[in-house]
Coordinates of C-alpha atoms in Angstrom, one line a residue:
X17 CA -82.0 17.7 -21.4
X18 CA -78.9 18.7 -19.0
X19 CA -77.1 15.5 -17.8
X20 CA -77.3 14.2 -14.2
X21 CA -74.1 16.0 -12.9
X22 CA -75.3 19.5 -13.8
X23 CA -79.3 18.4 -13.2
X24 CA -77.8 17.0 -9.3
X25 CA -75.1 19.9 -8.7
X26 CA -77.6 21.8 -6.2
X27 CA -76.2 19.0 -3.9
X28 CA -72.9 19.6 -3.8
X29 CA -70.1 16.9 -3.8
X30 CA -69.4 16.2 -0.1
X31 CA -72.4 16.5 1.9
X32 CA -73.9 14.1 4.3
X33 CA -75.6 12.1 1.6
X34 CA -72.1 11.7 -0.3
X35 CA -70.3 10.6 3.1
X36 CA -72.7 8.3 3.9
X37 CA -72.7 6.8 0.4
X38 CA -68.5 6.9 -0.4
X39 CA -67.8 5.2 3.4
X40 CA -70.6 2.9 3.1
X41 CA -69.8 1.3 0.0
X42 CA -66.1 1.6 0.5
X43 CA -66.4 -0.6 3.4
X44 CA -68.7 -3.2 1.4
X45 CA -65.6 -4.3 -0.4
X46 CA -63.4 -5.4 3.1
X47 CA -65.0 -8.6 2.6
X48 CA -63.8 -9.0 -1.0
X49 CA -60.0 -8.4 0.1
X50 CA -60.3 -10.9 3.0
X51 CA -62.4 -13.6 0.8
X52 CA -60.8 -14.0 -2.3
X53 CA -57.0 -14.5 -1.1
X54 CA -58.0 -16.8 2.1
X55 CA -56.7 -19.4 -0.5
X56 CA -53.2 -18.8 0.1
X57 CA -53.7 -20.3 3.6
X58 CA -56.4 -22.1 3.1
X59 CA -54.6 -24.2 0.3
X60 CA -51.2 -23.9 1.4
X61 CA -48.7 -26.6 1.6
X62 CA -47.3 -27.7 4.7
X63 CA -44.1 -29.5 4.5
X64 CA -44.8 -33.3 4.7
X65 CA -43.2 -36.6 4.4
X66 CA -44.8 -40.5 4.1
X67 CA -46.2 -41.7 7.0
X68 CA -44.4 -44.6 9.0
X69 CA -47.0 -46.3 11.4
X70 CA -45.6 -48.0 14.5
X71 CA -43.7 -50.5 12.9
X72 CA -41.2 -51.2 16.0
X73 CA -38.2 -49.5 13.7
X74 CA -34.7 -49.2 15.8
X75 CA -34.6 -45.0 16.5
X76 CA -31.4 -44.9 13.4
X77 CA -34.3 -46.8 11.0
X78 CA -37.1 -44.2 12.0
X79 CA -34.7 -41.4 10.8
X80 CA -33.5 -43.2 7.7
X81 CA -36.6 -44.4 6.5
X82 CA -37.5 -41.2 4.2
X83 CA -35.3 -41.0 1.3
X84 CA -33.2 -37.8 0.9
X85 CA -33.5 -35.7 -1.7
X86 CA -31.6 -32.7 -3.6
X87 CA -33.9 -30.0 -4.2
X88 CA -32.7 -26.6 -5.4
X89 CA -28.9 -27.5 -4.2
X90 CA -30.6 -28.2 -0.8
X91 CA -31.4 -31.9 1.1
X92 CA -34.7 -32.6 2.7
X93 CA -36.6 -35.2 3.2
X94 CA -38.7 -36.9 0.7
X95 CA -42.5 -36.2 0.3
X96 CA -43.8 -38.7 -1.8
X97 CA -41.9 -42.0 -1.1
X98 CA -40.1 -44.0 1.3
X99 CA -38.5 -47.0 1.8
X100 CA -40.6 -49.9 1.1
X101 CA -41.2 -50.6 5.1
X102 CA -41.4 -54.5 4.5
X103 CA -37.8 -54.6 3.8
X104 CA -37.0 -51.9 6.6
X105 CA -38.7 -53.9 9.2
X106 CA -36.7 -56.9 8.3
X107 CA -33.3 -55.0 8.1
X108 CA -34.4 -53.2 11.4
X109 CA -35.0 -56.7 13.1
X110 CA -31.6 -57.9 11.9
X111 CA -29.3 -55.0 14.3
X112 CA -28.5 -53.7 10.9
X113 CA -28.0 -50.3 10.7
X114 CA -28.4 -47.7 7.7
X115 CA -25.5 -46.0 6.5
X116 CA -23.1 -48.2 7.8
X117 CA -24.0 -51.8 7.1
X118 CA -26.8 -50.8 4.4
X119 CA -26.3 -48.5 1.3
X120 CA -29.6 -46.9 1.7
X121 CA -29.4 -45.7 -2.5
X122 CA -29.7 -49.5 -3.3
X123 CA -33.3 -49.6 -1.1
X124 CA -36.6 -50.1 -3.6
X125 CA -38.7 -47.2 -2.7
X126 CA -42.6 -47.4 -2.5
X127 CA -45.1 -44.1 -2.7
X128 CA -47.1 -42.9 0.9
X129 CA -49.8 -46.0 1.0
X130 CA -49.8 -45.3 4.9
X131 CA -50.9 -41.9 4.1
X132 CA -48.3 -38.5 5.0
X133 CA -47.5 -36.9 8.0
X134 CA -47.7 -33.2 8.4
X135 CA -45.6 -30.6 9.7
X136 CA -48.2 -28.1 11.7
X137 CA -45.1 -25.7 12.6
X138 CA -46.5 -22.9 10.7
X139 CA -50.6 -24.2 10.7
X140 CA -52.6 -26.5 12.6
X141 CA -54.5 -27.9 9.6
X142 CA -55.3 -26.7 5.6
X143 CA -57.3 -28.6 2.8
X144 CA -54.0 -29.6 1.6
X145 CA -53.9 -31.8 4.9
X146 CA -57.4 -32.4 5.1
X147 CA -57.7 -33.6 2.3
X148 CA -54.2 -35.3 0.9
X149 CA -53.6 -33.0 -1.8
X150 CA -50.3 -33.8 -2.2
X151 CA -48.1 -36.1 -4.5
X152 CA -50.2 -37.4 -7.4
X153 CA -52.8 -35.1 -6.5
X154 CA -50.9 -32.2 -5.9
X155 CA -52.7 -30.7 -9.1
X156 CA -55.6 -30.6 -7.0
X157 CA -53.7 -27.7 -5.1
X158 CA -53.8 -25.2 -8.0
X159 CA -56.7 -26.0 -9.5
X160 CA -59.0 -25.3 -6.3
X161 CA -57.4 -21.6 -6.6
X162 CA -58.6 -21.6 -10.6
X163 CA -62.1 -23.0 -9.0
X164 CA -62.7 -19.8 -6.8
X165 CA -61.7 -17.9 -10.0
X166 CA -63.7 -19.6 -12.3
X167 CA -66.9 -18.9 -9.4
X168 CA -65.9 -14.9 -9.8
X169 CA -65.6 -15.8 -14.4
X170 CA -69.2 -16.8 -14.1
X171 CA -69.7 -14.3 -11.4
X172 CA -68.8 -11.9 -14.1
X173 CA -70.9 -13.1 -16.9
X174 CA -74.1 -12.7 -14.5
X175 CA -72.9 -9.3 -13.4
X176 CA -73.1 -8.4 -17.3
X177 CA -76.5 -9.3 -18.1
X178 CA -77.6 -8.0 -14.5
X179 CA -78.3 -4.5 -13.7
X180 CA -76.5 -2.2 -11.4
X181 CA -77.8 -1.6 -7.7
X182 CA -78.1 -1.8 -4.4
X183 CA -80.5 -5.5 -5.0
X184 CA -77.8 -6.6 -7.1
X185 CA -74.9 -5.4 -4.1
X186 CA -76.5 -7.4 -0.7
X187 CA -77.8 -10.4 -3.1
X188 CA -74.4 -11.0 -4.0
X189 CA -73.1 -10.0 -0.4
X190 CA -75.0 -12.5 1.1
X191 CA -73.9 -15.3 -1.7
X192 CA -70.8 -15.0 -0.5
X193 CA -71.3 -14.9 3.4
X194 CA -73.2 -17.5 3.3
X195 CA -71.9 -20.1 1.2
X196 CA -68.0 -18.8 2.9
X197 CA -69.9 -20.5 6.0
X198 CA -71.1 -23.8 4.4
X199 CA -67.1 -24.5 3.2
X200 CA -66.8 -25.4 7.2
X201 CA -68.9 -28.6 6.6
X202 CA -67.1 -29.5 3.6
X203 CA -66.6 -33.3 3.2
X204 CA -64.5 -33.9 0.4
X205 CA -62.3 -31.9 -2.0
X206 CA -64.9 -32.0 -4.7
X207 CA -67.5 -31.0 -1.9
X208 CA -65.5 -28.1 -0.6
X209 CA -64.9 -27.3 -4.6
X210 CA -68.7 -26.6 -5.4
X211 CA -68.5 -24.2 -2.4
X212 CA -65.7 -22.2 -3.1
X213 CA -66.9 -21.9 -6.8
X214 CA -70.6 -20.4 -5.7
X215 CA -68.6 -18.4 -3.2
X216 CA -66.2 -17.0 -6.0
X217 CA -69.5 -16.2 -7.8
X218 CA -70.7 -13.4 -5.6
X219 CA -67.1 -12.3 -5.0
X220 CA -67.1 -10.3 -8.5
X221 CA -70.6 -9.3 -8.5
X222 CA -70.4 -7.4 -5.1
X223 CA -67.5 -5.5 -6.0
X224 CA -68.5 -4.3 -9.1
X225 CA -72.2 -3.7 -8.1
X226 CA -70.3 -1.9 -5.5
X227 CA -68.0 0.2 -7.5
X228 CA -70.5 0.9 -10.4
X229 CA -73.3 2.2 -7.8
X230 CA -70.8 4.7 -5.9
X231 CA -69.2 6.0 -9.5
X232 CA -72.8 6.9 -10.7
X233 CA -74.4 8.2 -7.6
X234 CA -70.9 10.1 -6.5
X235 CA -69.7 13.0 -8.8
X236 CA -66.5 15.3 -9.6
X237 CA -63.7 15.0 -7.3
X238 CA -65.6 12.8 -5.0
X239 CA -66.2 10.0 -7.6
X240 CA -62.7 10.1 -8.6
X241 CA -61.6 9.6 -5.1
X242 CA -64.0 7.0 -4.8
X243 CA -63.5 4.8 -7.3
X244 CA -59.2 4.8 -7.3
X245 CA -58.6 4.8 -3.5
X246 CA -62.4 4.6 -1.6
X247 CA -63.3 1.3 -2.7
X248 CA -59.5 0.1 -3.1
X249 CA -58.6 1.0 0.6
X250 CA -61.4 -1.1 1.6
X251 CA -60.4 -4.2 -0.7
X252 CA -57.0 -3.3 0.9
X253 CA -57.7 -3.3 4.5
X254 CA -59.5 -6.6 4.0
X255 CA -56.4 -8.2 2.7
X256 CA -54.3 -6.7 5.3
X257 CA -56.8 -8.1 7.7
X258 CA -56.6 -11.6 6.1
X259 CA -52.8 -12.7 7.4
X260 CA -54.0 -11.6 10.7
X261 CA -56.6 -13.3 11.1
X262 CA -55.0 -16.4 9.5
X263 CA -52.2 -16.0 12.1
X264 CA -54.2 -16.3 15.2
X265 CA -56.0 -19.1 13.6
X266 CA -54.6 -22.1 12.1
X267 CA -56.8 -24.4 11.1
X268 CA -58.5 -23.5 8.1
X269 CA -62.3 -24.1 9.1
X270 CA -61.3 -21.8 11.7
X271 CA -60.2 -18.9 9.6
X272 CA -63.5 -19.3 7.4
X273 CA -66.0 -19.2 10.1
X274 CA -63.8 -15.8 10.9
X275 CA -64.2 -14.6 7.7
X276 CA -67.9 -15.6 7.1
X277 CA -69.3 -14.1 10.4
X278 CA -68.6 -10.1 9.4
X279 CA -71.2 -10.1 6.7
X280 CA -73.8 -10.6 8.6
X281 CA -72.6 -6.7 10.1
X282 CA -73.7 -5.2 6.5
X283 CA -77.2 -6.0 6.7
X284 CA -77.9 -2.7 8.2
X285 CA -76.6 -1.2 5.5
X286 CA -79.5 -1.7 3.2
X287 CA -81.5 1.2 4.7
X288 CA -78.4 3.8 3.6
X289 CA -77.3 2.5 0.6
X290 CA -79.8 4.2 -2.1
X291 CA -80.5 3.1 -6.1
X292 CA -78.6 4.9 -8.9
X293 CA -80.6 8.4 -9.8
X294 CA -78.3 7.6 -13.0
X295 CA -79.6 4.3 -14.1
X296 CA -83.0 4.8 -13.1
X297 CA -82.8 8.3 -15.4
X298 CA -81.5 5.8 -18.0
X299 CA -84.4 3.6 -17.9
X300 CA -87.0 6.5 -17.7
X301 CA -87.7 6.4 -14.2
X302 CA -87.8 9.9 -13.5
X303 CA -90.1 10.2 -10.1
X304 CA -87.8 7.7 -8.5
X305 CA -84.6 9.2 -9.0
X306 CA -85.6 12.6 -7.9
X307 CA -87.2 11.2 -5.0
X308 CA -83.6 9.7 -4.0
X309 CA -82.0 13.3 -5.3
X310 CA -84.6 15.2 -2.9
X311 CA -83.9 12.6 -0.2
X312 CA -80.2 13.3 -0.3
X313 CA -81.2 17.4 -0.7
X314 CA -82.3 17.2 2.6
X315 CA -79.5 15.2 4.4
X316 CA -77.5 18.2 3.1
X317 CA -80.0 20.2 4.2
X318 CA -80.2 22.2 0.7
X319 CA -83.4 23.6 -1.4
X320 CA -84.1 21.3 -4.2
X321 CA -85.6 22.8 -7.4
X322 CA -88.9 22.1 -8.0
X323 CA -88.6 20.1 -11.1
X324 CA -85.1 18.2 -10.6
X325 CA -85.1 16.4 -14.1
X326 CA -86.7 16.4 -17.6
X327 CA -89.3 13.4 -18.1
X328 CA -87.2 10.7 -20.8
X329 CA -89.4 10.2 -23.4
X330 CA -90.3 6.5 -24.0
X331 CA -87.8 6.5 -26.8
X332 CA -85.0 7.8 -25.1
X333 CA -86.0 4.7 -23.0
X334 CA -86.3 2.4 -25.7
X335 CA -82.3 3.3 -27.2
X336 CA -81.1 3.2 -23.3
X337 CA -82.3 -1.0 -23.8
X338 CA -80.2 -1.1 -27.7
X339 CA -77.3 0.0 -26.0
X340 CA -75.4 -3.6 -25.7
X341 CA -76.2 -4.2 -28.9
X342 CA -73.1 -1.3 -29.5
X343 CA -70.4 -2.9 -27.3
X344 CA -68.6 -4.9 -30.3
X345 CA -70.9 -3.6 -33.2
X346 CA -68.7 -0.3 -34.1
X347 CA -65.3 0.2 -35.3
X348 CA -64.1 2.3 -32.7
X349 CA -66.2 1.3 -29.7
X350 CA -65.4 -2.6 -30.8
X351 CA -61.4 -2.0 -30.9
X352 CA -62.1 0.2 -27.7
X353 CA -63.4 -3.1 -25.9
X354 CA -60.8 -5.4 -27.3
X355 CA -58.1 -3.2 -26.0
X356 CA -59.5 -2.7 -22.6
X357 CA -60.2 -6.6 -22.2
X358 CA -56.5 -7.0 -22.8
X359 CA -55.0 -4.7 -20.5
X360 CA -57.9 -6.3 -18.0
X361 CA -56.6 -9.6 -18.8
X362 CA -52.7 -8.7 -18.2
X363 CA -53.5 -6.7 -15.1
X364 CA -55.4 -9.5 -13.5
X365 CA -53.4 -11.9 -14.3
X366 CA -50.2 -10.5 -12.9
X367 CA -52.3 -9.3 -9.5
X368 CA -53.5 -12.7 -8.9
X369 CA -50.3 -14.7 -9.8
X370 CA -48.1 -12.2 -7.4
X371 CA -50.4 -12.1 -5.0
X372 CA -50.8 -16.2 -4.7
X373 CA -47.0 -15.8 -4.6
X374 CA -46.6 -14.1 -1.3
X375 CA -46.5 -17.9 0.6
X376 CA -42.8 -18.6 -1.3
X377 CA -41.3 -15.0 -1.1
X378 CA -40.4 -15.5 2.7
X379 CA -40.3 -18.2 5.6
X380 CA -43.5 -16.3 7.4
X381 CA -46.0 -16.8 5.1
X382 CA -47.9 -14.3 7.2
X383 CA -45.1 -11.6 7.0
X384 CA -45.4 -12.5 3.5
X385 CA -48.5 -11.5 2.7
X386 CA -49.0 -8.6 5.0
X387 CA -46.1 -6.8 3.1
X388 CA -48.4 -7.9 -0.3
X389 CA -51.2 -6.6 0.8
X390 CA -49.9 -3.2 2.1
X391 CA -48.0 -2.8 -1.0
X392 CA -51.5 -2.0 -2.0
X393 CA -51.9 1.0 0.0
X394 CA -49.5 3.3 -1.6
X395 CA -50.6 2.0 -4.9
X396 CA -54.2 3.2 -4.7
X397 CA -52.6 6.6 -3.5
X398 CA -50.4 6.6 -6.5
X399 CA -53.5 5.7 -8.9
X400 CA -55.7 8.7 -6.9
X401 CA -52.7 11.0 -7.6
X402 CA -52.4 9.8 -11.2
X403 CA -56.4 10.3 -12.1
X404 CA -56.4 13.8 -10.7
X405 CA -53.9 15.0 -12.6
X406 CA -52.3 12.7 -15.4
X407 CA -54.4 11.8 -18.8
X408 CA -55.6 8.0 -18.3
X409 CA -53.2 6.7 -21.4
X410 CA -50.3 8.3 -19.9
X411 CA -50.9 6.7 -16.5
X412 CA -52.0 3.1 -18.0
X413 CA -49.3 2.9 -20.2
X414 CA -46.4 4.2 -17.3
X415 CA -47.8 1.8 -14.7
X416 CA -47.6 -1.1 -17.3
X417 CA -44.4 -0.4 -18.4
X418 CA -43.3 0.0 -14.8
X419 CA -44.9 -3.4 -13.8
X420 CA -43.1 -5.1 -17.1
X421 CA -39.5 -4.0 -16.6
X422 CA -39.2 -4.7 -12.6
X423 CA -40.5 -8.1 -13.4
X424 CA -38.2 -8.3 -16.6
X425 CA -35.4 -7.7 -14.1
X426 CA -35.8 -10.1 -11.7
X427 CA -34.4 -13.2 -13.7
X428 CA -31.1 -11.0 -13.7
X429 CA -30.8 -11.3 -9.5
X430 CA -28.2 -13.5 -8.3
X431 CA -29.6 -16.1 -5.8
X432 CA -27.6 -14.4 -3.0
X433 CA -29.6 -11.3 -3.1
X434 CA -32.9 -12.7 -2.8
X435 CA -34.1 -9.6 -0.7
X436 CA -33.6 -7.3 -3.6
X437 CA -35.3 -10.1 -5.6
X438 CA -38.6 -9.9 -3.3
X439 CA -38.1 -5.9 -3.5
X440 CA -38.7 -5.8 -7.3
X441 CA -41.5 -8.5 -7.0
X442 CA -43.2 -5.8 -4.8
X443 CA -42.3 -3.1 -7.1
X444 CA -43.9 -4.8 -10.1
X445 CA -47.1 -5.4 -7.8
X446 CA -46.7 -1.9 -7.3
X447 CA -47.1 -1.1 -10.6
X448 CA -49.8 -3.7 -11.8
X449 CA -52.0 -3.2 -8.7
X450 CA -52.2 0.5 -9.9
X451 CA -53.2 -0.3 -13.2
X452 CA -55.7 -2.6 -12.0
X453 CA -57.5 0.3 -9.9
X454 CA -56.5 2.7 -12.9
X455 CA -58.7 0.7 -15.4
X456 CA -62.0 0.4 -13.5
X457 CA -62.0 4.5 -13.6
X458 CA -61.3 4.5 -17.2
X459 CA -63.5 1.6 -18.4
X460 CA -66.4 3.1 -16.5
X461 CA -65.3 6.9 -18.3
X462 CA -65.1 5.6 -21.7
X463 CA -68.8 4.3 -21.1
X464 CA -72.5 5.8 -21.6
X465 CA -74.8 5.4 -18.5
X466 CA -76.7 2.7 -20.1
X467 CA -73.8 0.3 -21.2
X468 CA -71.7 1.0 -18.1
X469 CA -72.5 -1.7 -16.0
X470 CA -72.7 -3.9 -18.6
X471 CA -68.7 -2.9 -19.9
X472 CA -67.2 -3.3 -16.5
X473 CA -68.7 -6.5 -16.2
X474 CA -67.4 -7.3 -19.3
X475 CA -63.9 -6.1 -19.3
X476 CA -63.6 -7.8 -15.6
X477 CA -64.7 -11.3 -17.2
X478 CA -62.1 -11.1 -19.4
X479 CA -59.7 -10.1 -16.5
X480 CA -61.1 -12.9 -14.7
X481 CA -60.3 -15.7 -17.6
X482 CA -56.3 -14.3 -16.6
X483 CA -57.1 -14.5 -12.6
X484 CA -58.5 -18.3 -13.8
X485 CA -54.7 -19.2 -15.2
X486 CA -52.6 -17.6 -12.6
X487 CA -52.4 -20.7 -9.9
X488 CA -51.1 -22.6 -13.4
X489 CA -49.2 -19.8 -14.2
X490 CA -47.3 -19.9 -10.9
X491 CA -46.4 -23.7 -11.1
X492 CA -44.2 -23.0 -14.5
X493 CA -41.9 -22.0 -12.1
X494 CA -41.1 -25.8 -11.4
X495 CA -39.7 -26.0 -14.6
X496 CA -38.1 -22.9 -14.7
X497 CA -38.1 -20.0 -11.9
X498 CA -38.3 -16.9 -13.9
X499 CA -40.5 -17.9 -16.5
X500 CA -43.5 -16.7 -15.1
X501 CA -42.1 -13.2 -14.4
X502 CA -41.2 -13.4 -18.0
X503 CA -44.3 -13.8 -19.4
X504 CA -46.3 -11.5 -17.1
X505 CA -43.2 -8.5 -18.0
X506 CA -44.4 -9.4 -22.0
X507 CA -47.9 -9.1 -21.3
X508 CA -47.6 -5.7 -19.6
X509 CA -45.3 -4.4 -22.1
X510 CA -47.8 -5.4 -25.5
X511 CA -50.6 -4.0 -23.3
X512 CA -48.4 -0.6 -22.4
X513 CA -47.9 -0.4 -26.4
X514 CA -51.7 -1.1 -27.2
X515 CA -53.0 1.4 -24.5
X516 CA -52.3 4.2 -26.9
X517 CA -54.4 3.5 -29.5
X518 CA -57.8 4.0 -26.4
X519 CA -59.5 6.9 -26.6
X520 CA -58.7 9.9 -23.9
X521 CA -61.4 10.6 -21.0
X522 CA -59.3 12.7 -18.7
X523 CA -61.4 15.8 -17.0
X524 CA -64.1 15.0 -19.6
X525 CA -67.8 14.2 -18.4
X526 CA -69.2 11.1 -18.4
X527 CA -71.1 9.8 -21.4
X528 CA -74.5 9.6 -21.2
X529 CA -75.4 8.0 -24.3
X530 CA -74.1 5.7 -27.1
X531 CA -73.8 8.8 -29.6
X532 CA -71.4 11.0 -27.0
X533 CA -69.0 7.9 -26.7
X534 CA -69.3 7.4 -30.2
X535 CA -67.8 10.9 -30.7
X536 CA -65.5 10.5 -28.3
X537 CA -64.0 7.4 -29.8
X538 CA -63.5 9.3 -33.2
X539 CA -64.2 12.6 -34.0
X540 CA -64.3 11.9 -38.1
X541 CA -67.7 9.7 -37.0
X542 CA -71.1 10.9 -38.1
X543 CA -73.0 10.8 -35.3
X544 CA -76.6 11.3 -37.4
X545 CA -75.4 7.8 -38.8
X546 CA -75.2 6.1 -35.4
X547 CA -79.0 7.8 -34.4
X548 CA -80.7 6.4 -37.7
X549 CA -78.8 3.0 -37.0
X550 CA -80.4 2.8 -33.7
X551 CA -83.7 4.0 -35.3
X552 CA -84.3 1.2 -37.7
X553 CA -82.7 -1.2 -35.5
X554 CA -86.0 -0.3 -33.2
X555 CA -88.4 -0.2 -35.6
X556 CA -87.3 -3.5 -36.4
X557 CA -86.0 -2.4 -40.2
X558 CA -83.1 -4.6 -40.1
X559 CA -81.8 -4.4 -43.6
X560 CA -81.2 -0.5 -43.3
X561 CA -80.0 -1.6 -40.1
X562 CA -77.1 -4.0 -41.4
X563 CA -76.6 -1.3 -44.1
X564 CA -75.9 1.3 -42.1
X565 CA -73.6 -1.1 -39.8
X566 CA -71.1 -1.7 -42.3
X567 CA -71.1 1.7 -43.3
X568 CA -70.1 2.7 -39.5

């Protein structure tokens, strides 16, 4: 039976059909790059200080009522404590005044019971303020970053046992439109919490739904363009889109109901997206995929063949469902999966912890993370460059090693060059932002048809467990400043070095079934093994099954 690329090349690889589907789904993913980093404003701090309620203070006792502090060789204000107001009152009502006939040091302090006052200089209102997540519950701040992560963890482990398609794309599309709506009526922290975390949910799903349904229905040149800069650029013009919108509106129910409103544009969209010819082939459903192939023969207006595609005999069909059982049950596919899952891991985690970032790499927060997020821009053109003409190892393991030493060198910056400092932050972003488009190419390569969906979802679950750590990640810099860049430049290095034990897939077709990536992982394997393996493990003969495992 010929595979689907030679069985659907009568099409050709940029017709009307092929537009329709590479713009189409490209622009699905605009929602993803606005969505998922709305936290940074959302869950920024503002600057604050304890409140002091009308407490008829004398002007020089309003001023002096917030301790000083020394933070980073710099004084500001206090933002959890103050002078306990009792005694300033009294010390107020005496004439006295602070400084001169008070030694403020020798003041007892007390913590914000009056509540905290916040600056709305840069925004109007953010959880943060909404809901006092400051001070002793300033690990609140973090954590509701991890929660939206942990949404897109489990989102993961339902887009693994789910299948690819288009019900699969707008289910999860509308999961996050709508419940990025319901976070306006948010209550409490805990409230807006469950929201953000069903929201995260359908943040994953959509994108990979998104990304596996383009790479199987798009082919050659076209699917490599796809899937390194078609569905990037439109993750990327959402996040450039994000500080824009954030600018003009401050107050964070504001910016969601912004952000929540464009999905309700995609709807449309259902009538143009089609179903994967490749997956339904996969399950042995032969009259609908050629009805979508002869569908998109005549929006090119070519003559298909009469018979388009061999009928899959029902146990071709029946091996396509044992196919997960293979994802950890060989040598080489299992140490294939391992390795991917840690270069997932170390790529996501070093996206999401720069990319939270951008609100302390400059004053503008905005400015901040426009220059982020357009960083991304001539990454994706560097990762289409790199699939089109440079073996995948060679590109991972560059783009790693690039991403490891700029962030290595950062700690050696003096504080008086913080511009330069910033400049090789970017450059590591550069690098790791790449890599992250590199991988979902080269996962989905090293993958049959049938287990496809299944190990992307996988690989990004275990990318997501890194995106889960990175708010946490961030706050080690409290401790000390470089530490985080030193432990995302070690994690990109191991991975760079464990990268070239993965198998090659450059200019190679794409598997179709568990024996071809079998081969491909080691050409020593005997690949009439594998069949009878599957063969008993059908006919339910377990115990030639197990035997012939461990011989594998």
């Amino acid at each position: 039976m010929k595979d689907y690329d030679e069985s659907s090349a009568f099409l050709g690889q940029w017709g009307c059909f092929q537009q329709v589907v590479f713009f189409v789904l490209a622009a699905s993913t605009i929602p993803n790059g606005s969505g998922v980093f709305s936290i940074v404003f959302l869950a920024d701090i503002p600057r604050h200080h304890c409140l002091v309620p009308d407490a008829n203070l004398t002007e020089d006792w309003l001023n002096a009522v917030i301790p000083i502090e020394v933070t980073d060789g710099e004084e500001e204000r206090s933002s959890c404590s103050r002078y306990r107001l009792d005694v300033v009152k009294n010390l107020s009502s005496q004439g006295l005044i602070p400084g001169r006939d008070i030694n403020l040091t020798q003041l007892e302090q007390e913590s914000c019971v009056d509540g905290w006052s916040y600056s709305k200089d840069i925004y109007q209102s953010t959880i943060v303020s909404e809901f006092d997540l400051v001070c002793s519950e300033q690990w609140k701040q973090p954590f509701t970053s991890t929660v939206v992560f942990l949404g897109v963890l489990i989102g993961s482990f339902i887009q693994d046992s789910s299948q690819t398609g288009k019900t699969v794309l707008f289910a999860t599309m509308a999961v996050q439109t709508v419940f990025t709506f319901v976070q306006i009526f948010s209550s409490s922290w805990l409230m807006l919490c469950v929201l953000l975390f069903i929201a995260g949910m359908g943040q994953i799903s959509n994108y990979v739904s998104g990304f596996v349904l383009g790479i199987e229905i798009l082919t050659g040149s076209v699917r490599v363009l796809f899937s390194s800069m078609g569905v990037c650029l439109g993750y990327a013009v959402g996040y450039m889109m994000l500080p824009l919108f954030a600018y003009y509106l401050r107050n964070w129910k504001s910016l969601l109901l912004a952000l929540s409103l464009p999905g309700l544009a995609y709807i449309p969209l259902w009538w143009l997206i089609p179903e994967s010819p490749r997956w339904l082939l996969s399950q042995g459903r032969v009259e609908e995929a050629e009805a979508i192939v002869r569908k998109a023969a005549r929006w090119n207006k070519v003559e298909a063949p009469q018979v388009i595609f061999e009928k899959c005999s029902s146990h071709v069909s029946l091996l396509c469902l044992n196919y997960f059982n293979f994802l950890l049950r060989t040598n080489n596919i299992r140490n294939t999966t391992l390795i991917l899952g840690l270069v997932w891991f170390t790529l996501s985690t070093g996206y999401f912890g720069l990319s939270l970032n951008t609100s302390r790499l400059h004053a503008d927060p905005y400015l901040s993370c426009f220059i982020s997020a357009a960083v991304e821009v001539p990454a994706y053109i560097a990762c289409w460059l790199a699939l089109q003409y440079i073996p995948r190892r060679v590109s991972t393991i560059c783009v790693l090693l690039l991403g490891g030493v700029s962030l290595y060198l950062i700690q050696l910056i003096p504080q008086s060059l913080q511009s330069l400092s910033v400049a090789l932050e970017m450059l590591g972003k550069f690098g790791i932002t790449s890599g992250s488009s590199l991988m979902y190419s080269y996962t989905a390569e090293l993958y049959p048809t049938g287990l496809r969906n299944t190990a992307t979802g996988t690989c990004t679950t275990l990318a997501r467990v890194g995106s889960c750590i990175a708010p946490f990640l961030l706050q080690l810099s409290l401790d000390f400043k470089n530490l985080p860049y030193i432990i995302l430049g070690t994690l990109c290095v191991v991975s760079a070095f464990a990268t070239l034990f993965l198998p090659e897939s450059f200019r190679r077709p794409l598997p179709e079934t568990i024996q071809q990536m079998h081969k491909r992982g080691s050409e020593y394997t005997d690949t009439m093994e594998v069949q009878k393996h599957i063969y008993y493990e059908v006919r339910g003969d377990y115990l030639q099954s197990l035997t012939l495992y461990f011989a594998l």
